[in-house]
Structure formats: structure tokens, C-alpha cells
PDB file of C-alpha atoms in Angstrom:
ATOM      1  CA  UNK A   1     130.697   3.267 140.725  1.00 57.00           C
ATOM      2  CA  UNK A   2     133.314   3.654 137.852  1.00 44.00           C
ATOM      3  CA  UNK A   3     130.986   1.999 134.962  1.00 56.00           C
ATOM      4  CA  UNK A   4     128.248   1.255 136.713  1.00 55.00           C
ATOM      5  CA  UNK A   5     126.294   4.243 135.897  1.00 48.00           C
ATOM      6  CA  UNK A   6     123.452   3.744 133.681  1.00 47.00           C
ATOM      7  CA  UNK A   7     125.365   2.687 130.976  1.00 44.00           C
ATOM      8  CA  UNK A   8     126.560  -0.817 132.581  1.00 43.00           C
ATOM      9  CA  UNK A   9     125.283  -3.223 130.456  1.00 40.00           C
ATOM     10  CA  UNK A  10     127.273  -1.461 127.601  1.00 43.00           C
ATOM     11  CA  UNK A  11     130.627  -1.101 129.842  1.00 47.00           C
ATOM     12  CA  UNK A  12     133.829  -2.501 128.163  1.00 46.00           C
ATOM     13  CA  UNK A  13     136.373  -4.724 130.211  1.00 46.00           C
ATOM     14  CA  UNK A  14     138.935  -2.068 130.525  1.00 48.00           C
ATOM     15  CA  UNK A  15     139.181   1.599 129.781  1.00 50.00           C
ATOM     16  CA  UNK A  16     142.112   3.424 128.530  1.00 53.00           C
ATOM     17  CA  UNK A  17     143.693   5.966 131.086  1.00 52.00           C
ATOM     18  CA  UNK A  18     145.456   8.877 129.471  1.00 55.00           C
ATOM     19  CA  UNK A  19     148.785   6.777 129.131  1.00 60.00           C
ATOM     20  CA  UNK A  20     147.099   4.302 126.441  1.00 65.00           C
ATOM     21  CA  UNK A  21     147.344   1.575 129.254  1.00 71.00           C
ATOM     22  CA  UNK A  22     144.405  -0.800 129.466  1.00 74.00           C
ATOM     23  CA  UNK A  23     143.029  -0.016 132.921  1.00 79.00           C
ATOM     24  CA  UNK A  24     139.819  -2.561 134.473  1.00 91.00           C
ATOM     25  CA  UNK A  25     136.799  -1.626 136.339  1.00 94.00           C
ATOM     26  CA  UNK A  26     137.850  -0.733 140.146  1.00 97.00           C
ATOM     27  CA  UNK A  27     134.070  -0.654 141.025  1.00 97.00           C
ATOM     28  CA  UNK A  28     133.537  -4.021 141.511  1.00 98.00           C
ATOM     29  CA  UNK A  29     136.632  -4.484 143.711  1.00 98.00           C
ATOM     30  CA  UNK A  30     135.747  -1.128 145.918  1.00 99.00           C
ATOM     31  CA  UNK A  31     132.228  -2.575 146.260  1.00 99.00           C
ATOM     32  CA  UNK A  32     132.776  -6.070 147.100  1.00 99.00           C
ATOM     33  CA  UNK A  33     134.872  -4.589 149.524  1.00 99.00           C
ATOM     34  CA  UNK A  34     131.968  -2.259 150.934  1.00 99.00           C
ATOM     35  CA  UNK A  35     129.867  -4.960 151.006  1.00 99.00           C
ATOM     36  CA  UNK A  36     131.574  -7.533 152.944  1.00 99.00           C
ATOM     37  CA  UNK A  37     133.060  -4.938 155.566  1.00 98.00           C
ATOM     38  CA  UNK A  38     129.589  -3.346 156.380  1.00 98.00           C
ATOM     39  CA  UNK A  39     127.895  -6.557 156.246  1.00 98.00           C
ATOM     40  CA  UNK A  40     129.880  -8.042 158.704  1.00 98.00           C
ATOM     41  CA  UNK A  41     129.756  -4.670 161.312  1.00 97.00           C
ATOM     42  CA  UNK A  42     125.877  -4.718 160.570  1.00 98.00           C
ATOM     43  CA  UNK A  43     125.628  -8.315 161.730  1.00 98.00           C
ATOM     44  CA  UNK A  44     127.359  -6.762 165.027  1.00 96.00           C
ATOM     45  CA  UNK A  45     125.269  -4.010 165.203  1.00 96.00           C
ATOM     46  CA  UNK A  46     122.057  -5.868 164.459  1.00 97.00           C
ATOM     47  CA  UNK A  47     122.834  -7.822 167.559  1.00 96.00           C
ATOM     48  CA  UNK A  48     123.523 -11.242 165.759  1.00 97.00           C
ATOM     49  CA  UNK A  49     126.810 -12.213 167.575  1.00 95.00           C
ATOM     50  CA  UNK A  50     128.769 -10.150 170.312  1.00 91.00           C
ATOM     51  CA  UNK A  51     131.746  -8.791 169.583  1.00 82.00           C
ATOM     52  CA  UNK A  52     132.156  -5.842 166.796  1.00 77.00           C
ATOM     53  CA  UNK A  53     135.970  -6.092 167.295  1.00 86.00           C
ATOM     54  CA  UNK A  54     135.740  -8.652 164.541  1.00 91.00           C
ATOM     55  CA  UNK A  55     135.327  -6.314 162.202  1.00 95.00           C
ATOM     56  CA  UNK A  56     138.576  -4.678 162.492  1.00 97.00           C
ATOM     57  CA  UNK A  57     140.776  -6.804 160.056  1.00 96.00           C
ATOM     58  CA  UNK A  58     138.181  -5.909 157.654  1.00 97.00           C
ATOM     59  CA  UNK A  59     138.012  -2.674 158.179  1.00 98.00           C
ATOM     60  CA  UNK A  60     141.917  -2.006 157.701  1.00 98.00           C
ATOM     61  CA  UNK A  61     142.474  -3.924 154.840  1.00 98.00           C
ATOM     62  CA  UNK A  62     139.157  -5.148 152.608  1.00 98.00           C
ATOM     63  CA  UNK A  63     136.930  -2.098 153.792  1.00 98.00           C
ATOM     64  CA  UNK A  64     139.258   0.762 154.250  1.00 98.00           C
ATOM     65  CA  UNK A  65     142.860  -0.460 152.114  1.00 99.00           C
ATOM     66  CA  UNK A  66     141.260  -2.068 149.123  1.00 99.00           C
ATOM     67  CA  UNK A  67     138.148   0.483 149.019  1.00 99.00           C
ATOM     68  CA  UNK A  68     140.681   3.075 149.272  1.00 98.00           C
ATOM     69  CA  UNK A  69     142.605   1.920 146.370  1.00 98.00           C
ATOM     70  CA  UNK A  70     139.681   1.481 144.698  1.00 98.00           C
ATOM     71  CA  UNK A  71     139.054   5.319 144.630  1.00 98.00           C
ATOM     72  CA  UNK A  72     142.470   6.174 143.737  1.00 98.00           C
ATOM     73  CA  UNK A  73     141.904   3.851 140.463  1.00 97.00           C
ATOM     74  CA  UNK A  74     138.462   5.476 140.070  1.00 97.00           C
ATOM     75  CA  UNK A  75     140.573   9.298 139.890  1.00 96.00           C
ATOM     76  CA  UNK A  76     142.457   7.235 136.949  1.00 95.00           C
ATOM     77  CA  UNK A  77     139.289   6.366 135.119  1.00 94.00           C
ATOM     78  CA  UNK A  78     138.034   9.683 135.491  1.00 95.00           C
ATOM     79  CA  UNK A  79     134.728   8.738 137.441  1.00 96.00           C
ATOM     80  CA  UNK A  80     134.717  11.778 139.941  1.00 97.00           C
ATOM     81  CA  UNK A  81     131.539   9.830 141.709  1.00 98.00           C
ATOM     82  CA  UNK A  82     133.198   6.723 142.337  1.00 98.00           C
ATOM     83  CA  UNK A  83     136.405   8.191 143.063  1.00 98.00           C
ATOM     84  CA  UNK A  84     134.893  10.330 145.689  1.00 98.00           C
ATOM     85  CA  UNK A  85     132.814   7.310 146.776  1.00 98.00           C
ATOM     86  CA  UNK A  86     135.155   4.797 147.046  1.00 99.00           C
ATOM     87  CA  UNK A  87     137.913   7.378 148.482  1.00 99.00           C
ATOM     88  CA  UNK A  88     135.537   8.517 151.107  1.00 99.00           C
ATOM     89  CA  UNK A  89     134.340   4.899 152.304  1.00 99.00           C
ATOM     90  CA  UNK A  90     137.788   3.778 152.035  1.00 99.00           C
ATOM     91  CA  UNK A  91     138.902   6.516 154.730  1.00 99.00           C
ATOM     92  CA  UNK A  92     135.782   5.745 156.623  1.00 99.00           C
ATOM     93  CA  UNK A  93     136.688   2.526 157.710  1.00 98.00           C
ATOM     94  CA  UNK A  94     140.308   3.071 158.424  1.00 98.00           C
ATOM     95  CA  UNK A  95     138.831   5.813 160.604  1.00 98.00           C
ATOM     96  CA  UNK A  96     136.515   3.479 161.926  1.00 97.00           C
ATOM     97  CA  UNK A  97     139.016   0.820 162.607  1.00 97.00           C
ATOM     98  CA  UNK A  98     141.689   3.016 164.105  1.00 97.00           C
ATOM     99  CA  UNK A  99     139.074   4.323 166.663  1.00 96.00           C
ATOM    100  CA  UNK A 100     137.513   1.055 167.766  1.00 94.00           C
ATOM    101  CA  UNK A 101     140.752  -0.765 168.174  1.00 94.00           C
ATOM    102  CA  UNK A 102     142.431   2.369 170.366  1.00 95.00           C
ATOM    103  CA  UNK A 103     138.861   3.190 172.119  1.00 94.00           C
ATOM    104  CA  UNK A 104     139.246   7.042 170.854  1.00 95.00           C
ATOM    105  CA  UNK A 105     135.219   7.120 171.343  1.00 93.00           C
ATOM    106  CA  UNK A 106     134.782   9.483 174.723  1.00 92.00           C
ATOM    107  CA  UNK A 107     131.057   9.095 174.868  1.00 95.00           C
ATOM    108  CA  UNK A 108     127.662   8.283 172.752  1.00 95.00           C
ATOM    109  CA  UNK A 109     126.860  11.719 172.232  1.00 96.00           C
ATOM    110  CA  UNK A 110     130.914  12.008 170.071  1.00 97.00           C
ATOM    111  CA  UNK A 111     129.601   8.858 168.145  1.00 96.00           C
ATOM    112  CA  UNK A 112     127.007  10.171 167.310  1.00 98.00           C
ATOM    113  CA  UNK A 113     128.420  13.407 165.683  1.00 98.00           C
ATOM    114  CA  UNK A 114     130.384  11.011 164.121  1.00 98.00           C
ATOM    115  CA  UNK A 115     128.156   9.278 162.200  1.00 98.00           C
ATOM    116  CA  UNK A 116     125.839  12.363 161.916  1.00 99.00           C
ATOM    117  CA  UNK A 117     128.481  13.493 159.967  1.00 99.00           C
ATOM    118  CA  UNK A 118     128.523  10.045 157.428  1.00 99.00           C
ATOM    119  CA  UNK A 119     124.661  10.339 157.292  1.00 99.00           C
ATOM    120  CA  UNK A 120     125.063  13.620 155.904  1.00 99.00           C
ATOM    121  CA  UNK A 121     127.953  13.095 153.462  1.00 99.00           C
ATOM    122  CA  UNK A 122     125.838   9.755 152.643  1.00 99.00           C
ATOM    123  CA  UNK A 123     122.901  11.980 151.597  1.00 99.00           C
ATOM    124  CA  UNK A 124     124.795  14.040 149.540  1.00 99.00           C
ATOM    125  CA  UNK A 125     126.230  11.237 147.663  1.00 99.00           C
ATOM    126  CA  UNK A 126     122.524   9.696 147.193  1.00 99.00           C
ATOM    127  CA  UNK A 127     121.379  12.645 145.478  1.00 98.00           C
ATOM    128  CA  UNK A 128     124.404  12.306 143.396  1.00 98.00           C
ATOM    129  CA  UNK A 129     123.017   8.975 142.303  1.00 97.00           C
ATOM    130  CA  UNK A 130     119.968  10.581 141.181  1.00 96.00           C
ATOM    131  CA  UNK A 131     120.591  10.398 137.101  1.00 92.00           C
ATOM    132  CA  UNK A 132     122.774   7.694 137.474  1.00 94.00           C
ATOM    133  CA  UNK A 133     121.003   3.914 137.969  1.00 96.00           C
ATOM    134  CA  UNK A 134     118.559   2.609 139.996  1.00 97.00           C
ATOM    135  CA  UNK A 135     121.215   0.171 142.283  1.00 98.00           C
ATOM    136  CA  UNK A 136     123.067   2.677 143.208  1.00 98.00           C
ATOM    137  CA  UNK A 137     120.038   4.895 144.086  1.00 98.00           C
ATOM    138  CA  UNK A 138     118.820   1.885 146.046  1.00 98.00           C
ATOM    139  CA  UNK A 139     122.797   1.249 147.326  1.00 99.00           C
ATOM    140  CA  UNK A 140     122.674   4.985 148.646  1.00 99.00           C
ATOM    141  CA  UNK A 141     119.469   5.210 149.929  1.00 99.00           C
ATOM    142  CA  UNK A 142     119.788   2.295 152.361  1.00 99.00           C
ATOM    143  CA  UNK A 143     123.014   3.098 153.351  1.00 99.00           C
ATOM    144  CA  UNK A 144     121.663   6.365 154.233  1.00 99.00           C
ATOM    145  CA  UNK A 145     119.184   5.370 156.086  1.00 99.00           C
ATOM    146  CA  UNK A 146     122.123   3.017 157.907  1.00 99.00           C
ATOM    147  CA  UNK A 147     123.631   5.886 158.753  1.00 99.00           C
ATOM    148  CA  UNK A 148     120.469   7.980 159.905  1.00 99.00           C
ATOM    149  CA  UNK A 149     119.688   4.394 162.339  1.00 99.00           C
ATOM    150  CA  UNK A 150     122.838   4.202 163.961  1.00 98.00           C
ATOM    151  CA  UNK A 151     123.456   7.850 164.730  1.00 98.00           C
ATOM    152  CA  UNK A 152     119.755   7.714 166.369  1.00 98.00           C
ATOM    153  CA  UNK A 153     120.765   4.905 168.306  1.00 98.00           C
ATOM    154  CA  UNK A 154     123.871   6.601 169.137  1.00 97.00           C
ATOM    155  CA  UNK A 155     122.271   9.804 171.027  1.00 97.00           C
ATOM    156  CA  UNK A 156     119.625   7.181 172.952  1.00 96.00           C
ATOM    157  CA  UNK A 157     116.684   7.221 170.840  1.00 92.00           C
ATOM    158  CA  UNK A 158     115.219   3.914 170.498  1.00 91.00           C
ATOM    159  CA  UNK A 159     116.519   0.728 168.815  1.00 96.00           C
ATOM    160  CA  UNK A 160     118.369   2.731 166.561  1.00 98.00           C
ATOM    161  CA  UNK A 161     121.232   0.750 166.541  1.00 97.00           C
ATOM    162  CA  UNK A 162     119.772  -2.790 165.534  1.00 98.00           C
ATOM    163  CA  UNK A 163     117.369  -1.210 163.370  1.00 98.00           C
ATOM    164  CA  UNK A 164     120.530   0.563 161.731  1.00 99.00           C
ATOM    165  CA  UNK A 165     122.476  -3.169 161.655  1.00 98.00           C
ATOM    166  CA  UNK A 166     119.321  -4.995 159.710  1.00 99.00           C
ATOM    167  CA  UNK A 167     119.663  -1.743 157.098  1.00 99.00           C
ATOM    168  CA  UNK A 168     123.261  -2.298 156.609  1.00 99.00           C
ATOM    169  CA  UNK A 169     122.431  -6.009 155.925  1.00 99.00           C
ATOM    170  CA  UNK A 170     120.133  -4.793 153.484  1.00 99.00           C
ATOM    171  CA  UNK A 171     123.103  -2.488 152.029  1.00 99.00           C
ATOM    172  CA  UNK A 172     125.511  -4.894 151.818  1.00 99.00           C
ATOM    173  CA  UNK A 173     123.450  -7.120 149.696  1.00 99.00           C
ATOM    174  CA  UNK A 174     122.563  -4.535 147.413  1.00 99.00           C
ATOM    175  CA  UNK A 175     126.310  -3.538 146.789  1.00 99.00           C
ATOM    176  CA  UNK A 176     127.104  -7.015 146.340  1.00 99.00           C
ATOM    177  CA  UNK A 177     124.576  -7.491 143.725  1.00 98.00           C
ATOM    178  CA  UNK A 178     125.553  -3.928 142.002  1.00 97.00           C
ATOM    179  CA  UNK A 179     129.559  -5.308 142.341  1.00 98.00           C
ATOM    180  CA  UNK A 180     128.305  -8.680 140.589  1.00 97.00           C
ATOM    181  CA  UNK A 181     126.537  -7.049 137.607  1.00 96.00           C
ATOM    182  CA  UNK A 182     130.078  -4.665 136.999  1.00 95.00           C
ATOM    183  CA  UNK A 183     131.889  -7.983 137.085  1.00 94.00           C
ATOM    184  CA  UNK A 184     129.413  -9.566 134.797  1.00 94.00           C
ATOM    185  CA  UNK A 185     129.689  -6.530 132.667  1.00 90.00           C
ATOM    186  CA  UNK A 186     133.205  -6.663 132.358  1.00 85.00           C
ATOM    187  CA  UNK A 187     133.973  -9.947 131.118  1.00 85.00           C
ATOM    188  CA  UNK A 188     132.474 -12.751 128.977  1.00 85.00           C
ATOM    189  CA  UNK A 189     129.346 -14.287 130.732  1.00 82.00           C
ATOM    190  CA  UNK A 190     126.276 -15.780 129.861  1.00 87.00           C
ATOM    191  CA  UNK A 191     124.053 -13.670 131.985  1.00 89.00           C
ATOM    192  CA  UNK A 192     123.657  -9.765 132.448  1.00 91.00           C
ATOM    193  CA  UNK A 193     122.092  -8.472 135.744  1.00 94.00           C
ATOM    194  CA  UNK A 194     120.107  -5.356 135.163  1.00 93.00           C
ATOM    195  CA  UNK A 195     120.399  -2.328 137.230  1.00 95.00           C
ATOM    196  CA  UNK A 196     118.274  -0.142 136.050  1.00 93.00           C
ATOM    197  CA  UNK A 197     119.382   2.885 134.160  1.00 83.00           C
ATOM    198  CA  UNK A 198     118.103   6.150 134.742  1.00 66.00           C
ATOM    199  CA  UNK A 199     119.613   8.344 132.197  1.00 49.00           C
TER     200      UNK A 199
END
């Protein structure tokens, strides 16, 4: 998210913040972190083993601690998108965590206000991703559509909730592969991944 707009293939190793200090790339960090967390809930929600409660070491510390940071670093770099990304994700799974593990969740119908409310703010944030590159268009997008899944499987319609674990598969592997090209970008390497610039 911080550098991995269109320009990507062109991003530097580090930045310098207003202080003159070298700063790196957070986005690789807050998406690696987004991508292991969701993959491993999606696996749960896709039905591929029982028990989501796994989930919630993650979701404190990779997903919600890590992403979280992640954001605050983005604020430093001055990327408003990933800072607001990362930030927002970051609180999502703390939230996430702290409701599973103390089973705040009264009913299906509060769930699914819940993530009504993440499909939404996802939404917004894909449109955001409009002029920016095409693997976070494709990032956003899914995860959207993750969202949009899992709150129809939350208020009873259909297999909303596998369908909405298979997507965040899908997601996860997308932000992995957007995390590896910022790493590749970042550092000496042999090989560039392409993600499609828009702008």
C-alpha cells in the first residue's frame, strides 16, 4: 500500500520521513500480515478444518498488532491509502479477535451488521484503488466480495459463508503476491513481479 501504487517497480528501498531518517516500505510487512491472518480464517470459513478459534493468535498479533503498526508507519511515509488501509485492517482483527475469544456475538443477524459494515468500508477502499495498480484493484475487489459472502451467509442466505472462505483464499494469495513484488521492489533481486500500473 505505501509504494505499491503504480509506481512499484520504480520504488526505492527506503524513503526519507520528515526527520531525514531512512524509513523502509511498511507495505509488505502490513500485507504479509493480511494475507496470512485472512488466509488462515478463510480456510475456517471455507469449511476446510473445524475450529476458527485458531485464528486468534493471528489475529492479535500478525493480523491486527503488526498490520496495525504497519499503518502507523504508513502515516510516517505519508501514504494516506495505506495508512488508512493498514490502520483499518489492523483494528479489524483485534476487533475480530477480542469478540471471538469473549463470544461478544449475540446472534447472526449482529454479525452480520458487522461485517455489512467491513463490506462497505471495503468498497470504499476499492474504489480508492481505482488509479492506483491493478493488484490492489484485484486485492480490493476480492476482498470485497469476501466481505459481501460472509455477511450473506451471516443473515441465512445460502452458502454464503464457504463461498465467502474460498474468496478470502483467493485474497490472501493476491496480497501475498502484491507483498512479494514490494519486497522485490525494495531490495536487490534478480526478478521484478509486475502489478500492473494504472496511472
Amino acid at each position: 500500500m505505501a509504494r505499491i501504487p503504480a509506481d512499484i517497480e520504480d520504488a526505492g528501498p527506503v524513503e526519507q520521513a520528515a526527520t531525514g531518517a531512512a524509513v523502509a516500505n511498511p507495505a509488505p510487512l502490513g500485507l504479509c500480515a493480511f494475507a496470512l491472518t485472512t488466509f488462515v480464517l478463510s480456510a475456517a470459513n471455507a469449511k476446510l478444518f473445524d475450529g476458527d478459534a485458531i485464528v486468534l493468535g493471528l489475529a492479535y498479533f500478525y493480523g491486527g498488532l503488526a498490520q496495525l503498526c504497519a499503518g502507523m508507519w504508513e502515516f510516517r511515509t505519508g501514504n494516506t491509502f495505506g495508512a488508512t488501509a493498514f490502520s483499518s485492517y489492523g483494528a479489524f482483527w483485534l476487533a475480530f479477535a477480542f469478540t471471538v475469544q469473549f463470544h461478544l456475538v449475540p446472534n447472526d443477524t449482529a454479525l452480520g451488521f458487522f461485517r455489512l459494515g467491513w463490506t462497505i468500508f471495503t468498497g470504499l477502499m476499492f474504489v480508492a484503488t481505482l488509479r492506483l495498480n491493478l493488484a490492489l484493484m484485484t486485492l480490493f475487489f476480492l476482498l470485497f466480495l469476501t466481505f459481501l459472502f460472509l455477511t450473506l451467509g451471516a443473515f441465512g442466505l445460502g452458502n454464503g459463508q464457504m463461498i465467502g472462505g474460498y474468496l478470502g483464499i483467493a485474497t490472501a494469495l493476491v496480497a501475498w503476491y502484491t507483498a512479494l513484488a514490494g519486497l522485490l521492489s525494495s531490495m536487490p533481486s534478480a526478478f521484478k513481479l509486475p502489478v500492473g500500473p494504472r496511472s
